[in-house]
mmCIF file with all atom_site columns, C-alpha atoms in Angstrom:
data_model
loop_
_atom_site.group_PDB
_atom_site.id
_atom_site.type_symbol
_atom_site.label_atom_id
_atom_site.label_alt_id
_atom_site.label_comp_id
_atom_site.label_asym_id
_atom_site.label_entity_id
_atom_site.label_seq_id
_atom_site.pdbx_PDB_ins_code
_atom_site.Cartn_x
_atom_site.Cartn_y
_atom_site.Cartn_z
_atom_site.occupancy
_atom_site.B_iso_or_equiv
_atom_site.pdbx_formal_charge
_atom_site.auth_seq_id
_atom_site.auth_comp_id
_atom_site.auth_asym_id
_atom_site.auth_atom_id
_atom_site.pdbx_PDB_model_num
ATOM 1   C CA . MET A 1 1   ? 21.908  9.651   6.022   1.00 0.00 ? 30  MET A CA 1
ATOM 2   C CA . ASP A 1 2   ? 22.825  11.744  9.039   1.00 0.00 ? 31  ASP A CA 1
ATOM 3   C CA . ASP A 1 3   ? 21.772  10.968  12.604  1.00 0.00 ? 32  ASP A CA 1
ATOM 4   C CA . ASP A 1 4   ? 19.312  13.895  12.738  1.00 0.00 ? 33  ASP A CA 1
ATOM 5   C CA . CYS A 1 5   ? 17.385  12.569  9.746   1.00 0.00 ? 34  CYS A CA 1
ATOM 6   C CA . GLY A 1 6   ? 17.352  9.044   11.157  1.00 0.00 ? 35  GLY A CA 1
ATOM 7   C CA . SER A 1 7   ? 16.149  10.339  14.514  1.00 0.00 ? 36  SER A CA 1
ATOM 8   C CA . LEU A 1 8   ? 13.419  12.362  12.825  1.00 0.00 ? 37  LEU A CA 1
ATOM 9   C CA . LEU A 1 9   ? 12.189  9.380   10.820  1.00 0.00 ? 38  LEU A CA 1
ATOM 10  C CA . LYS A 1 10  ? 12.185  7.190   13.927  1.00 0.00 ? 39  LYS A CA 1
ATOM 11  C CA . ALA A 1 11  ? 10.088  9.828   15.696  1.00 0.00 ? 40  ALA A CA 1
ATOM 12  C CA . VAL A 1 12  ? 7.709   9.966   12.722  1.00 0.00 ? 41  VAL A CA 1
ATOM 13  C CA . ALA A 1 13  ? 7.446   6.156   12.753  1.00 0.00 ? 42  ALA A CA 1
ATOM 14  C CA . SER A 1 14  ? 6.666   6.159   16.465  1.00 0.00 ? 43  SER A CA 1
ATOM 15  C CA . ALA A 1 15  ? 4.022   8.871   16.141  1.00 0.00 ? 44  ALA A CA 1
ATOM 16  C CA . ALA A 1 16  ? 2.454   7.284   13.051  1.00 0.00 ? 45  ALA A CA 1
ATOM 17  C CA . GLN A 1 17  ? 2.150   3.825   14.532  1.00 0.00 ? 46  GLN A CA 1
ATOM 18  C CA . GLY A 1 18  ? -0.749  4.801   16.783  1.00 0.00 ? 47  GLY A CA 1
ATOM 19  C CA . ARG A 1 19  ? -2.608  6.593   13.978  1.00 0.00 ? 48  ARG A CA 1
ATOM 20  C CA . LEU A 1 20  ? -2.277  4.237   11.014  1.00 0.00 ? 49  LEU A CA 1
ATOM 21  C CA . GLN A 1 21  ? -6.053  3.883   10.717  1.00 0.00 ? 50  GLN A CA 1
ATOM 22  C CA . ASP A 1 22  ? -6.092  7.576   9.728   1.00 0.00 ? 51  ASP A CA 1
ATOM 23  C CA . PHE A 1 23  ? -3.727  6.984   6.789   1.00 0.00 ? 52  PHE A CA 1
ATOM 24  C CA . SER A 1 24  ? -4.881  6.463   3.228   1.00 0.00 ? 53  SER A CA 1
ATOM 25  C CA . THR A 1 25  ? -3.378  3.613   1.261   1.00 0.00 ? 54  THR A CA 1
ATOM 26  C CA . GLN A 1 26  ? -1.128  6.170   -0.405  1.00 0.00 ? 55  GLN A CA 1
ATOM 27  C CA . GLY A 1 27  ? -0.118  7.535   2.993   1.00 0.00 ? 56  GLY A CA 1
ATOM 28  C CA . LEU A 1 28  ? 0.838   4.051   4.186   1.00 0.00 ? 57  LEU A CA 1
ATOM 29  C CA . ALA A 1 29  ? 2.832   3.462   1.013   1.00 0.00 ? 58  ALA A CA 1
ATOM 30  C CA . ASN A 1 30  ? 4.601   6.820   1.273   1.00 0.00 ? 59  ASN A CA 1
ATOM 31  C CA . LEU A 1 31  ? 5.515   6.222   4.905   1.00 0.00 ? 60  LEU A CA 1
ATOM 32  C CA . LEU A 1 32  ? 7.028   2.809   4.217   1.00 0.00 ? 61  LEU A CA 1
ATOM 33  C CA . TRP A 1 33  ? 8.769   4.059   1.073   1.00 0.00 ? 62  TRP A CA 1
ATOM 34  C CA . ALA A 1 34  ? 10.382  6.898   3.052   1.00 0.00 ? 63  ALA A CA 1
ATOM 35  C CA . MET A 1 35  ? 11.517  4.521   5.767   1.00 0.00 ? 64  MET A CA 1
ATOM 36  C CA . ALA A 1 36  ? 12.898  1.909   3.366   1.00 0.00 ? 65  ALA A CA 1
ATOM 37  C CA . SER A 1 37  ? 14.606  4.380   1.036   1.00 0.00 ? 66  SER A CA 1
ATOM 38  C CA . THR A 1 38  ? 16.504  5.914   3.967   1.00 0.00 ? 67  THR A CA 1
ATOM 39  C CA . SER A 1 39  ? 17.343  2.547   5.561   1.00 0.00 ? 68  SER A CA 1
ATOM 40  C CA . VAL A 1 40  ? 15.354  3.392   8.691   1.00 0.00 ? 69  VAL A CA 1
ATOM 41  C CA . TYR A 1 41  ? 13.594  0.209   9.712   1.00 0.00 ? 70  TYR A CA 1
ATOM 42  C CA . SER A 1 42  ? 11.042  -0.442  12.403  1.00 0.00 ? 71  SER A CA 1
ATOM 43  C CA . GLN A 1 43  ? 9.699   -3.981  12.402  1.00 0.00 ? 72  GLN A CA 1
ATOM 44  C CA . GLU A 1 44  ? 6.766   -2.871  14.553  1.00 0.00 ? 73  GLU A CA 1
ATOM 45  C CA . LEU A 1 45  ? 5.821   -0.121  12.088  1.00 0.00 ? 74  LEU A CA 1
ATOM 46  C CA . PHE A 1 46  ? 6.166   -2.378  9.048   1.00 0.00 ? 75  PHE A CA 1
ATOM 47  C CA . GLN A 1 47  ? 4.023   -5.038  10.741  1.00 0.00 ? 76  GLN A CA 1
ATOM 48  C CA . ALA A 1 48  ? 1.350   -2.585  11.885  1.00 0.00 ? 77  ALA A CA 1
ATOM 49  C CA . THR A 1 49  ? 1.275   -0.852  8.500   1.00 0.00 ? 78  THR A CA 1
ATOM 50  C CA . GLY A 1 50  ? 0.887   -4.211  6.795   1.00 0.00 ? 79  GLY A CA 1
ATOM 51  C CA . ASP A 1 51  ? -1.967  -5.140  9.115   1.00 0.00 ? 80  ASP A CA 1
ATOM 52  C CA . GLN A 1 52  ? -3.678  -1.845  8.266   1.00 0.00 ? 81  GLN A CA 1
ATOM 53  C CA . LEU A 1 53  ? -3.120  -2.325  4.540   1.00 0.00 ? 82  LEU A CA 1
ATOM 54  C CA . VAL A 1 54  ? -4.588  -5.846  4.670   1.00 0.00 ? 83  VAL A CA 1
ATOM 55  C CA . GLU A 1 55  ? -7.669  -4.469  6.403   1.00 0.00 ? 84  GLU A CA 1
ATOM 56  C CA . SER A 1 56  ? -8.019  -1.655  3.842   1.00 0.00 ? 85  SER A CA 1
ATOM 57  C CA . LEU A 1 57  ? -7.612  -3.955  0.842   1.00 0.00 ? 86  LEU A CA 1
ATOM 58  C CA . GLU A 1 58  ? -10.041 -6.525  2.229   1.00 0.00 ? 87  GLU A CA 1
ATOM 59  C CA . ARG A 1 59  ? -12.577 -3.757  2.874   1.00 0.00 ? 88  ARG A CA 1
ATOM 60  C CA . TRP A 1 60  ? -12.095 -2.496  -0.685  1.00 0.00 ? 89  TRP A CA 1
ATOM 61  C CA . GLY A 1 61  ? -12.455 -6.012  -2.142  1.00 0.00 ? 90  GLY A CA 1
ATOM 62  C CA . ASP A 1 62  ? -15.665 -6.609  -0.185  1.00 0.00 ? 91  ASP A CA 1
ATOM 63  C CA . SER A 1 63  ? -17.232 -3.240  -0.936  1.00 0.00 ? 92  SER A CA 1
ATOM 64  C CA . SER A 1 64  ? -19.473 -2.272  -3.775  1.00 0.00 ? 93  SER A CA 1
ATOM 65  C CA . THR A 1 65  ? -17.711 1.082   -4.058  1.00 0.00 ? 94  THR A CA 1
ATOM 66  C CA . GLU A 1 66  ? -16.631 1.590   -7.614  1.00 0.00 ? 95  GLU A CA 1
ATOM 67  C CA . LEU A 1 67  ? -13.343 3.370   -8.055  1.00 0.00 ? 96  LEU A CA 1
ATOM 68  C CA . SER A 1 68  ? -12.429 5.260   -11.191 1.00 0.00 ? 97  SER A CA 1
ATOM 69  C CA . ALA A 1 69  ? -9.767  3.821   -13.475 1.00 0.00 ? 98  ALA A CA 1
ATOM 70  C CA . ARG A 1 70  ? -7.355  6.449   -12.156 1.00 0.00 ? 99  ARG A CA 1
ATOM 71  C CA . GLU A 1 71  ? -8.118  5.512   -8.538  1.00 0.00 ? 100 GLU A CA 1
ATOM 72  C CA . LEU A 1 72  ? -7.626  1.819   -9.333  1.00 0.00 ? 101 LEU A CA 1
ATOM 73  C CA . SER A 1 73  ? -4.299  2.573   -11.003 1.00 0.00 ? 102 SER A CA 1
ATOM 74  C CA . LEU A 1 74  ? -3.164  4.619   -8.016  1.00 0.00 ? 103 LEU A CA 1
ATOM 75  C CA . LEU A 1 75  ? -4.231  1.862   -5.620  1.00 0.00 ? 104 LEU A CA 1
ATOM 76  C CA . ALA A 1 76  ? -2.171  -0.657  -7.598  1.00 0.00 ? 105 ALA A CA 1
ATOM 77  C CA . THR A 1 77  ? 0.801   1.726   -7.495  1.00 0.00 ? 106 THR A CA 1
ATOM 78  C CA . ASP A 1 78  ? 0.447   2.138   -3.733  1.00 0.00 ? 107 ASP A CA 1
ATOM 79  C CA . VAL A 1 79  ? 0.331   -1.621  -3.180  1.00 0.00 ? 108 VAL A CA 1
ATOM 80  C CA . GLY A 1 80  ? 3.419   -1.991  -5.379  1.00 0.00 ? 109 GLY A CA 1
ATOM 81  C CA . SER A 1 81  ? 5.211   0.679   -3.344  1.00 0.00 ? 110 SER A CA 1
ATOM 82  C CA . VAL A 1 82  ? 4.485   -1.174  -0.106  1.00 0.00 ? 111 VAL A CA 1
ATOM 83  C CA . LEU A 1 83  ? 5.773   -4.422  -1.611  1.00 0.00 ? 112 LEU A CA 1
ATOM 84  C CA . TRP A 1 84  ? 8.908   -2.583  -2.803  1.00 0.00 ? 113 TRP A CA 1
ATOM 85  C CA . ALA A 1 85  ? 9.508   -1.189  0.696   1.00 0.00 ? 114 ALA A CA 1
ATOM 86  C CA . TYR A 1 86  ? 9.110   -4.635  2.252   1.00 0.00 ? 115 TYR A CA 1
ATOM 87  C CA . ASN A 1 87  ? 11.501  -6.147  -0.241  1.00 0.00 ? 116 ASN A CA 1
ATOM 88  C CA . THR A 1 88  ? 14.017  -3.339  0.236   1.00 0.00 ? 117 THR A CA 1
ATOM 89  C CA . VAL A 1 89  ? 14.300  -3.924  3.987   1.00 0.00 ? 118 VAL A CA 1
ATOM 90  C CA . GLY A 1 90  ? 13.811  -7.697  3.775   1.00 0.00 ? 119 GLY A CA 1
ATOM 91  C CA . PHE A 1 91  ? 10.509  -7.686  5.680   1.00 0.00 ? 120 PHE A CA 1
ATOM 92  C CA . LYS A 1 92  ? 7.867   -10.332 5.043   1.00 0.00 ? 121 LYS A CA 1
ATOM 93  C CA . HIS A 1 93  ? 4.218   -9.815  5.901   1.00 0.00 ? 122 HIS A CA 1
ATOM 94  C CA . HIS A 1 94  ? 2.408   -12.858 4.579   1.00 0.00 ? 123 HIS A CA 1
ATOM 95  C CA . GLY A 1 95  ? -1.006  -11.247 4.928   1.00 0.00 ? 124 GLY A CA 1
ATOM 96  C CA . VAL A 1 96  ? 0.038   -8.379  2.675   1.00 0.00 ? 125 VAL A CA 1
ATOM 97  C CA . SER A 1 97  ? 1.548   -10.746 0.117   1.00 0.00 ? 126 SER A CA 1
ATOM 98  C CA . ALA A 1 98  ? -1.627  -12.813 -0.114  1.00 0.00 ? 127 ALA A CA 1
ATOM 99  C CA . VAL A 1 99  ? -4.077  -9.895  -0.158  1.00 0.00 ? 128 VAL A CA 1
ATOM 100 C CA . ALA A 1 100 ? -1.905  -7.892  -2.564  1.00 0.00 ? 129 ALA A CA 1
ATOM 101 C CA . ARG A 1 101 ? -1.829  -10.779 -5.011  1.00 0.00 ? 130 ARG A CA 1
ATOM 102 C CA . VAL A 1 102 ? -5.640  -11.024 -5.011  1.00 0.00 ? 131 VAL A CA 1
ATOM 103 C CA . SER A 1 103 ? -6.212  -7.252  -5.018  1.00 0.00 ? 132 SER A CA 1
ATOM 104 C CA . LEU A 1 104 ? -3.772  -6.582  -7.855  1.00 0.00 ? 133 LEU A CA 1
ATOM 105 C CA . ALA A 1 105 ? -5.408  -9.331  -9.918  1.00 0.00 ? 134 ALA A CA 1
ATOM 106 C CA . GLN A 1 106 ? -8.853  -7.821  -9.252  1.00 0.00 ? 135 GLN A CA 1
ATOM 107 C CA . ILE A 1 107 ? -7.618  -4.358  -10.197 1.00 0.00 ? 136 ILE A CA 1
ATOM 108 C CA . GLY A 1 108 ? -6.027  -5.686  -13.382 1.00 0.00 ? 137 GLY A CA 1
ATOM 109 C CA . HIS A 1 109 ? -9.195  -7.552  -14.396 1.00 0.00 ? 138 HIS A CA 1
ATOM 110 C CA . GLU A 1 110 ? -11.362 -4.526  -13.685 1.00 0.00 ? 139 GLU A CA 1
ATOM 111 C CA . LEU A 1 111 ? -9.132  -2.215  -15.720 1.00 0.00 ? 140 LEU A CA 1
ATOM 112 C CA . ASP A 1 112 ? -9.000  -4.754  -18.572 1.00 0.00 ? 141 ASP A CA 1
ATOM 113 C CA . ASP A 1 113 ? -12.795 -5.085  -18.556 1.00 0.00 ? 142 ASP A CA 1
ATOM 114 C CA . ARG A 1 114 ? -13.247 -1.332  -18.634 1.00 0.00 ? 143 ARG A CA 1
ATOM 115 C CA . SER A 1 115 ? -10.740 -0.994  -21.441 1.00 0.00 ? 144 SER A CA 1
ATOM 116 C CA . SER A 1 116 ? -12.466 -3.717  -23.453 1.00 0.00 ? 145 SER A CA 1
ATOM 117 C CA . ARG A 1 117 ? -15.878 -2.075  -22.961 1.00 0.00 ? 146 ARG A CA 1
ATOM 118 C CA . THR A 1 118 ? -14.458 1.295   -24.001 1.00 0.00 ? 147 THR A CA 1
ATOM 119 C CA . LEU A 1 119 ? -12.814 -0.164  -27.093 1.00 0.00 ? 148 LEU A CA 1
ATOM 120 C CA . GLY A 1 120 ? -15.972 -2.116  -27.943 1.00 0.00 ? 149 GLY A CA 1
ATOM 121 C CA . SER A 1 121 ? -18.130 0.988   -27.749 1.00 0.00 ? 150 SER A CA 1
ATOM 122 C CA . GLU A 1 122 ? -15.840 2.833   -30.160 1.00 0.00 ? 151 GLU A CA 1
ATOM 123 C CA . SER A 1 123 ? -16.357 0.281   -32.946 1.00 0.00 ? 152 SER A CA 1
#
């Protein structure tokens, strides 16, 4: 990666850090993926993004909002992307690890239940 690209990503990281609450889960995942895949690392950004993701996942887990199967699948993909980015740069955010484990299990159970109900109704 050239210096211009690294400088640009550092500027993006700096600008994004104050606005993370405006990012969707996918936006958070995309930001961290871009940073990790280009070896641009900001501990402050990874920490703040993790804090925001924990808050978002806890809010989702506590809400009665029902997501479609597609939305649940995308949420699981986004969480996986964040975990990949953390692993790629060697960053550990214990809050994300714990909440991701619970959230991914909930998503998996919900998708399994929906699949079972769909298959049962086709019989």
